[in-house]
XYZ file of C-alpha atoms in Angstrom:
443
model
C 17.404 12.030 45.911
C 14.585 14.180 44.249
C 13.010 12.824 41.038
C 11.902 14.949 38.298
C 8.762 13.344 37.422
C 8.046 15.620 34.613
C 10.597 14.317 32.457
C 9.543 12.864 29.687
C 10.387 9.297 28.965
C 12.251 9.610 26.170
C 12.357 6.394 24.860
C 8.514 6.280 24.834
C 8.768 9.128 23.169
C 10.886 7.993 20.697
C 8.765 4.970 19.970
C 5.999 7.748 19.355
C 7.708 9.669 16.576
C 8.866 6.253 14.647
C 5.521 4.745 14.594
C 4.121 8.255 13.695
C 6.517 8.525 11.223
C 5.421 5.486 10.098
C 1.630 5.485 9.825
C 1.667 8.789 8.191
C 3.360 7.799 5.064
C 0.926 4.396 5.245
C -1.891 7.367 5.712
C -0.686 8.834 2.704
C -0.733 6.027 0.725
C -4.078 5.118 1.698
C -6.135 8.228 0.419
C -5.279 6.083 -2.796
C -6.290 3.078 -1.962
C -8.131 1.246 -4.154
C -9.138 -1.417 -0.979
C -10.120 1.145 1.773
C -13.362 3.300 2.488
C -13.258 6.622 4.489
C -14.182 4.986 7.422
C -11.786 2.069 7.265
C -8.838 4.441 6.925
C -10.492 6.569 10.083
C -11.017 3.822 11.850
C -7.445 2.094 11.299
C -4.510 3.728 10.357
C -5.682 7.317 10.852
C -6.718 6.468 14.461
C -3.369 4.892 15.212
C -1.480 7.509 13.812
C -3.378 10.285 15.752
C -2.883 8.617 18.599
C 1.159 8.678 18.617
C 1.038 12.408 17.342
C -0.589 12.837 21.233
C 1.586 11.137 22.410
C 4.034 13.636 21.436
C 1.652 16.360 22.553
C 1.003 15.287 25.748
C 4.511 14.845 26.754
C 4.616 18.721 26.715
C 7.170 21.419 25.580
C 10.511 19.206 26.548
C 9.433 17.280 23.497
C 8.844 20.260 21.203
C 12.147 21.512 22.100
C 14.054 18.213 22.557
C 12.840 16.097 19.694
C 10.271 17.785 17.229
C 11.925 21.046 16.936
C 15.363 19.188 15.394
C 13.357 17.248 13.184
C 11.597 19.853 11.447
C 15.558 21.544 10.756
C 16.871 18.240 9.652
C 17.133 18.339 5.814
C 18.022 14.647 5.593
C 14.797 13.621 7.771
C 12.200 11.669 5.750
C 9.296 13.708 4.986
C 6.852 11.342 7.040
C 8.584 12.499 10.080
C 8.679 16.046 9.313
C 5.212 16.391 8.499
C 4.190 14.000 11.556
C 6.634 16.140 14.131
C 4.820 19.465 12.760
C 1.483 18.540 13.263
C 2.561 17.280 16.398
C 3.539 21.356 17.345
C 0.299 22.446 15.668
C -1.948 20.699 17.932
C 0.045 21.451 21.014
C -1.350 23.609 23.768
C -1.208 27.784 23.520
C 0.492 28.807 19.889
C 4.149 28.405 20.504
C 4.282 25.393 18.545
C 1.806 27.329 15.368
C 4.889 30.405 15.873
C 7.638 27.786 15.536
C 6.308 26.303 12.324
C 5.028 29.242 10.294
C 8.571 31.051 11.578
C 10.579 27.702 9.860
C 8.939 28.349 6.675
C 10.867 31.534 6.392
C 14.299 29.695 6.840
C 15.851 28.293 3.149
C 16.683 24.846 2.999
C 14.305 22.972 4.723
C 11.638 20.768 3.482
C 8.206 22.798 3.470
C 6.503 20.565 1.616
C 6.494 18.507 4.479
C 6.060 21.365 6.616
C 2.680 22.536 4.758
C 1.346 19.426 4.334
C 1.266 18.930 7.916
C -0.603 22.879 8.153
C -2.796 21.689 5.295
C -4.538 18.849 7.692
C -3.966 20.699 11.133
C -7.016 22.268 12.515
C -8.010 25.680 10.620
C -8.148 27.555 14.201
C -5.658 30.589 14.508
C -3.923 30.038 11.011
C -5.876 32.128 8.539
C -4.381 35.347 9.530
C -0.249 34.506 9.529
C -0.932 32.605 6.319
C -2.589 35.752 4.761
C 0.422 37.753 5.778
C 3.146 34.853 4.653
C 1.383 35.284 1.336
C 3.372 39.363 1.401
C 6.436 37.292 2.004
C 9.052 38.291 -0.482
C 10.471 34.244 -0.284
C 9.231 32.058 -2.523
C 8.709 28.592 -0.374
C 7.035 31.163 2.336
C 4.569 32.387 -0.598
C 4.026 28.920 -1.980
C 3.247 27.374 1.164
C 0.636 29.855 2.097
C -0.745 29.764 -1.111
C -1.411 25.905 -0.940
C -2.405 25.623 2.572
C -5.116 28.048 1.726
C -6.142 26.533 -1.409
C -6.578 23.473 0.528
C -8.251 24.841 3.319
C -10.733 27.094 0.657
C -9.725 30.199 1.979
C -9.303 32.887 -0.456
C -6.565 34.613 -1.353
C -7.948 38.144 -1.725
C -5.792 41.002 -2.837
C -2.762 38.098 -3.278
C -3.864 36.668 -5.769
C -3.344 39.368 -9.005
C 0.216 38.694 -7.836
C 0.277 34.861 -7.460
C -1.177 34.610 -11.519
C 1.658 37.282 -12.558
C 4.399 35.494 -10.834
C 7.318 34.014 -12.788
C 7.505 30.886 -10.958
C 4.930 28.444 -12.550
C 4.152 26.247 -9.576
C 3.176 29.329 -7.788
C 0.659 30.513 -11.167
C -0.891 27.053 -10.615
C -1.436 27.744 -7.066
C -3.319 30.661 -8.249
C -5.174 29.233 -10.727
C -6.481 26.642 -8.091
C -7.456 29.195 -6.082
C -9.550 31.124 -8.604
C -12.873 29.507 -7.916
C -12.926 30.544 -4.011
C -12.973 33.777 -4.503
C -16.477 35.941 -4.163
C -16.261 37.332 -7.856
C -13.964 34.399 -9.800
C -15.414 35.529 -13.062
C -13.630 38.576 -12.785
C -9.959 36.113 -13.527
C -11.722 34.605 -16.535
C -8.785 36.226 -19.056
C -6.364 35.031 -16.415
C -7.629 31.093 -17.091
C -7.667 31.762 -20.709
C -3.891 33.015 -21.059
C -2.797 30.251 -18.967
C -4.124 28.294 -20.820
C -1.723 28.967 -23.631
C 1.055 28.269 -21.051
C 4.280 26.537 -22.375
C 3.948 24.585 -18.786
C 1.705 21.719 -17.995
C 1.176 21.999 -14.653
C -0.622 25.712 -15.179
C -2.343 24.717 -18.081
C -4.218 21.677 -16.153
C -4.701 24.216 -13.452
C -6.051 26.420 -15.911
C -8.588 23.641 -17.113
C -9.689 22.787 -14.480
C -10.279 26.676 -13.055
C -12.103 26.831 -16.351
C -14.142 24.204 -16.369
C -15.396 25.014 -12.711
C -16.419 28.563 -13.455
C -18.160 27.131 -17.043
C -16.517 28.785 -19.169
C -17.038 28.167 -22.814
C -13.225 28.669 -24.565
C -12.048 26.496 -21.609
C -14.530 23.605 -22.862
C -12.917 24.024 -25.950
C -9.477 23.633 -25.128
C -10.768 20.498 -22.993
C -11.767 18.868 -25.784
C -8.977 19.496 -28.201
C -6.330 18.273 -26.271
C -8.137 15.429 -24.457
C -6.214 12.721 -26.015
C -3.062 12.148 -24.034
C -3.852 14.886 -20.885
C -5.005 12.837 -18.021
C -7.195 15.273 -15.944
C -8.744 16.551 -19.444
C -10.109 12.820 -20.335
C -11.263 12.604 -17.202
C -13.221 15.893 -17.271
C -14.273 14.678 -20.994
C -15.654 11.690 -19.088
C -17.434 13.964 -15.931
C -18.969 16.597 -18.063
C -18.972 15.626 -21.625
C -21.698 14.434 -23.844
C -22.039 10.610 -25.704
C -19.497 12.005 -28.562
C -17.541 12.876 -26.190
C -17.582 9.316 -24.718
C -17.379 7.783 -27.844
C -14.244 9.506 -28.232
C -12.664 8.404 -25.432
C -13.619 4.645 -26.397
C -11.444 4.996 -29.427
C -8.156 5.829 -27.223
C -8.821 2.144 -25.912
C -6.701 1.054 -29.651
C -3.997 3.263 -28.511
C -2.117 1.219 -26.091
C -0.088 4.377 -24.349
C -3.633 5.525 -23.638
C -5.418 2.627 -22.286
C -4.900 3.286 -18.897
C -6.074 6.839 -18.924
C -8.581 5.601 -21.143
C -10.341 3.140 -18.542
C -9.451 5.311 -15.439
C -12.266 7.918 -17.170
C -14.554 5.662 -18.874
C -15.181 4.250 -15.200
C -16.586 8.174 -14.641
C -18.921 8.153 -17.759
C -20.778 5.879 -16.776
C -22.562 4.748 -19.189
C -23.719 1.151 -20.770
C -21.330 1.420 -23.741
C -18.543 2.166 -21.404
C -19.117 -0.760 -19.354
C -19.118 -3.464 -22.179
C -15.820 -1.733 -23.591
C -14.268 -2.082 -20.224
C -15.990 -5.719 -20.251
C -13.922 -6.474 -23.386
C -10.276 -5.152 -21.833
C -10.897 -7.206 -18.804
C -9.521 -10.164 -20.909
C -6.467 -9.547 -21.166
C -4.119 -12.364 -20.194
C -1.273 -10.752 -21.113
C -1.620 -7.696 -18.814
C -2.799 -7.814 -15.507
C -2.531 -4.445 -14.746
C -4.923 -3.527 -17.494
C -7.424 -6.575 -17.097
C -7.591 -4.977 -13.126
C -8.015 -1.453 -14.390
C -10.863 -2.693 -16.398
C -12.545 -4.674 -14.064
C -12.614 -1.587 -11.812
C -13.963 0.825 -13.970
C -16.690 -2.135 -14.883
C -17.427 -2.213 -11.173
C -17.327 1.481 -11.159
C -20.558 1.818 -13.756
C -22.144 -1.485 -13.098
C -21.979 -1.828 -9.144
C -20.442 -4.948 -9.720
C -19.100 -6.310 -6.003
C -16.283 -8.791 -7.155
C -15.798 -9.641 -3.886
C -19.393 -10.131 -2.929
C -20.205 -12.548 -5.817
C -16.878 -14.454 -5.671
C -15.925 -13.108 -8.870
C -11.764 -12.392 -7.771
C -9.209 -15.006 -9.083
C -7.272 -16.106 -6.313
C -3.571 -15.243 -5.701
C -2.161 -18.118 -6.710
C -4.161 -18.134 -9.921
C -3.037 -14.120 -10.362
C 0.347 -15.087 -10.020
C 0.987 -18.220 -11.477
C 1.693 -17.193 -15.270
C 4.176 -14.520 -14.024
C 7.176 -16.318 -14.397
C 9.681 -13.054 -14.666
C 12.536 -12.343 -12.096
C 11.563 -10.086 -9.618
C 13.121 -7.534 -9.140
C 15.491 -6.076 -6.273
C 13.532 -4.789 -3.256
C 14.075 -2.864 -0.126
C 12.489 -2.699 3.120
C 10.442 0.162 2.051
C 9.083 -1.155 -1.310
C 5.626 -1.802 0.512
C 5.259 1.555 1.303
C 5.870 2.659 -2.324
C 3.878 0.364 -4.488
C 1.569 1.241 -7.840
C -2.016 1.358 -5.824
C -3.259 -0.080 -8.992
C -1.400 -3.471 -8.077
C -3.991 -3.544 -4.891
C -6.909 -3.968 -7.067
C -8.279 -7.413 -7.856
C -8.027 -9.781 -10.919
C -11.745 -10.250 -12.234
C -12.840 -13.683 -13.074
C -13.852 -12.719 -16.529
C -16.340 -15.536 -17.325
C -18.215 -15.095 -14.235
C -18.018 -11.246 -14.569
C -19.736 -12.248 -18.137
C -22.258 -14.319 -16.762
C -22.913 -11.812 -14.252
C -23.707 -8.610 -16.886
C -25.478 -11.062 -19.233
C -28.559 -10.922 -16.701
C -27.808 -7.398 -15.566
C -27.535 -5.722 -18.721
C -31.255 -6.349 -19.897
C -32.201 -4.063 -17.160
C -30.148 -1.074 -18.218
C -31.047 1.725 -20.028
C -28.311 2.435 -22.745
C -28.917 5.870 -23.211
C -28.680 6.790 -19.562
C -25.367 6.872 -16.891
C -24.644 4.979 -14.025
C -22.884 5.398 -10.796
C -22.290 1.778 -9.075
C -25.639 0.484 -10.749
C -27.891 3.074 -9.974
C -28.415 6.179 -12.560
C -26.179 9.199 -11.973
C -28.053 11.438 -9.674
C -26.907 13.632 -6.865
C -28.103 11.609 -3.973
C -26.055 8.781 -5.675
C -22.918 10.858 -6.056
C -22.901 12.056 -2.619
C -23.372 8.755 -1.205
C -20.573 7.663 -3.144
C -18.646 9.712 -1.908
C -19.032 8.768 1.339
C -18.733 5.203 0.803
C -16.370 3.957 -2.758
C -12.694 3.734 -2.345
C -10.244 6.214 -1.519
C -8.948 5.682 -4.813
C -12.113 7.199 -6.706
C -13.561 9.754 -4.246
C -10.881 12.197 -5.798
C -12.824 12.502 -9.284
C -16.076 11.905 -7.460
C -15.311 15.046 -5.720
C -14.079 16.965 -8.846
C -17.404 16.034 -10.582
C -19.276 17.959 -7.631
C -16.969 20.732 -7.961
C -17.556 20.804 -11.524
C -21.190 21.064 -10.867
C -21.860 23.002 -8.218
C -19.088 25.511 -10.280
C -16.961 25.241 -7.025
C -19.130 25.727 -4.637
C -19.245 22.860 -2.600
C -16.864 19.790 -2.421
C -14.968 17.203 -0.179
C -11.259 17.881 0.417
C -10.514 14.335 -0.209
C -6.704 14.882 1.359
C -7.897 15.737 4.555
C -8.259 13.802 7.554
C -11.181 12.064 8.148
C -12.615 14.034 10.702
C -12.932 17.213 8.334
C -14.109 15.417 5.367
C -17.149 13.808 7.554
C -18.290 17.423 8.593
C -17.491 18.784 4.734
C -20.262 15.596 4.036
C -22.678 16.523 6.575
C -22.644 20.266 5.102
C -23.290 18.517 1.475
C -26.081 17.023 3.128
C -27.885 20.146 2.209
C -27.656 19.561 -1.601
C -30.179 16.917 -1.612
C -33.097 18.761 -1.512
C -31.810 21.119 -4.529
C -32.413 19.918 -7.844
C -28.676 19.642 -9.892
C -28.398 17.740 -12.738
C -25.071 16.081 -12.561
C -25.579 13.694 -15.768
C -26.036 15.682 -18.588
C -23.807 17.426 -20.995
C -22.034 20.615 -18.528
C -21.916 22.471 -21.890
C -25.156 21.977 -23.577
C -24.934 21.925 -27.649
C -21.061 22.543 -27.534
């Protein structure tokens, strides 16, 4: 009786996709995580997860055709698995499995969000050129997903983009927006940001600000400013690039309870003294643990305050035992799912108190801090290295800001590209850019 020993085993494979499934919405979820350094989540999760999407690879093209190619078609498939089973074809041998994904996200119906965010992460080689010629594509999803993968990847759009910032569709104006700053001559779109700016829809106006703010330009500073209150990503720009009005501005949203939480999330990025007693002063708050954690973050944040190294965390059964509501109905999933704010810990406020009363001597109030240390570039890079998932997303934006989108750290990408995108940043230390005063001097 002859064997076919090339035959996959198909329930090993099987056990591959589930687990990769799996760990990639857990990978997801921990590019948030308020608990988990780059190297933690490389080390862990991202590891693990890599290793089952080889599994898949090595088992060779019965797989592709067997088990990753239906997955990708299957509309009711979660996400996870999608994007896991199309990285899987990426990194396959030869570029049958690169034809077979960049060919699905011509087909209607199918998920290419899940699709693209699996080309976002997959290595850059042999993509550029069918992604510049999806971007001709006269279907939307095929434009759009081009258009973010190279974004992403910070490969500019060229002639495309005149035609991305006149297109109907918002979501694919935002797209172009973002993708302003990579090109040689972005100046050149300037009018572009400032229309879009005007834009009755939200997403292209942050787009817009944020373009704007990049390339330093003026009217977009403006705009920043006026509607700061309420807009998320415009506080925490105010925060990143503004000057001490500006903070003091943002400390009066702290009376506004529907703005507290946007209110602490960029005070933690001002860094300064002021900032740090007014998140001192939230932290006691009995009545809201959500808030009280916020706080004690964004203390942390400015102050380098290690709860965890000076015992300074209320314990769980302390944290839990004035919550005496009904929880509410769960689901196997609802670990996957939850707030990453309810990860961070409950500060002892007395000792955290204690604690700044003998710090706080030593600080200068006029300057701004970065985990105790005044803002400098050195600090900022090393930062973002080694704070939380959570943060290194703004901490990124303020280098952006900076460097007027030069350099940054995709902060979505696997590990192994962000730690060369930090080695190339390596070269900024020896320049001299000021990343704690006012971006828009006497403005």
């Amino acid at each position: 009786m002859h064997i076919d020993r090339t035959e996959p085993l198909w329930d090993i494979v099987e056990f591959h996709i589930d687990e990769a499934e799996f760990l990639w919405t857990m990978w997801e979820r921990s590019l948030d995580a308020p608990n988990y350094t780059l190297d933690e989540v490389a080390e862990g999760m991202e590891a693990r997860l890599l290793a089952h999407i080889d599994g898949l690879v090595v088992n060779g093209s019965k797989v592709a055709e067997r088990v990753l190619h239906p997955i990708i078609f299957d509309t009711d498939a979660d996400p996870a698995r999608i994007s896991a089973a199309t990285l899987a074809l990426l990194n396959g041998p030869g570029s049958a499995g690169l034809q077979f994904v960049f060919t699905s996200l011509t087909k209607p119906g199918l998920q290419h969000a899940a699709i693209t965010r699996a080309l976002e992460v997959c290595e850059d080689t042999g993509i550029k050129e069918p992604l510049q010629g999806m971007l001709k594509s006269p279907q939307l999803e095929a434009v759009t997903a081009a258009a973010r993968v190279m974004a992403f990847k910070r490969i500019p759009l060229g002639q495309a983009l005149s035609s991305l910032l006149a297109h109907p569709v918002p979501e694919v104006q935002a797209l172009g927006l973002n993708a302003i700053p990579l090109e040689p001559h972005p100046a050149t779109y300037s009018r572009d940001i400032l229309r879009a700016l005007a834009s009755a829809n939200a997403a292209v106006r942050d787009a817009a600000l944020v373009a704007g703010i990049t390339l330093h330009i003026p009217e977009a500073w403006a705009y920043c400013r006026e509607f700061a209150l309420g807009n998320r990503p415009a506080m925490l720009i105010l925060a990143l690039a503004g000057n001490s009005r500006d903070h003091e501005r943002l400390l009066t949203t702290l009376d506004r309870k529907e703005l507290q939480t946007d209110a602490l999330w960029a005070l933690g990025f001002s860094g300064t003294p002021i900032a740090a007693e007014a998140c001192l002063a939230h932290m006691d708050c009995k009545n809201d643990k959500k808030l009280s954690r916020l706080a004690g973050e964004a203390f942390c944040a400015i102050t380098g305050l290690d709860l965890e190294t000076e015992k300074l965390i209320l314990e769980t059964d302390e944290r839990d035992s004035e919550d005496t509501s009904e929880p509410e109905p769960s689901d196997e999933h609802d670990d996957l799912t939850l707030n990453t704010e309810d990860d961070l810990p409950l500060p002892d406020v007395e000792g955290v108190q204690q604690w700044w009363a003998q710090r706080k001597k030593h600080i200068n109030p006029n300057a701004r801090y970065l985990r105790g240390a005044p803002l400098e570039l050195t600090g900022l890079l090393s930062a973002l290295r080694e704070t939380t998932m959570r943060r290194r997303h703004a901490l990124a934006l303020h280098l952006t800001l900076r460097t007027q989108g030069r350099h940054t750290v995709i902060t979505r990408a696997l590990s192994q590209q962000q730690r060369l995108q930090h080695k190339q940043l390596e070269e900024l230390r020896s320049q001299r850019i000021d990343i704690a005063s006012p971006l828009f001097r006497n403005r």
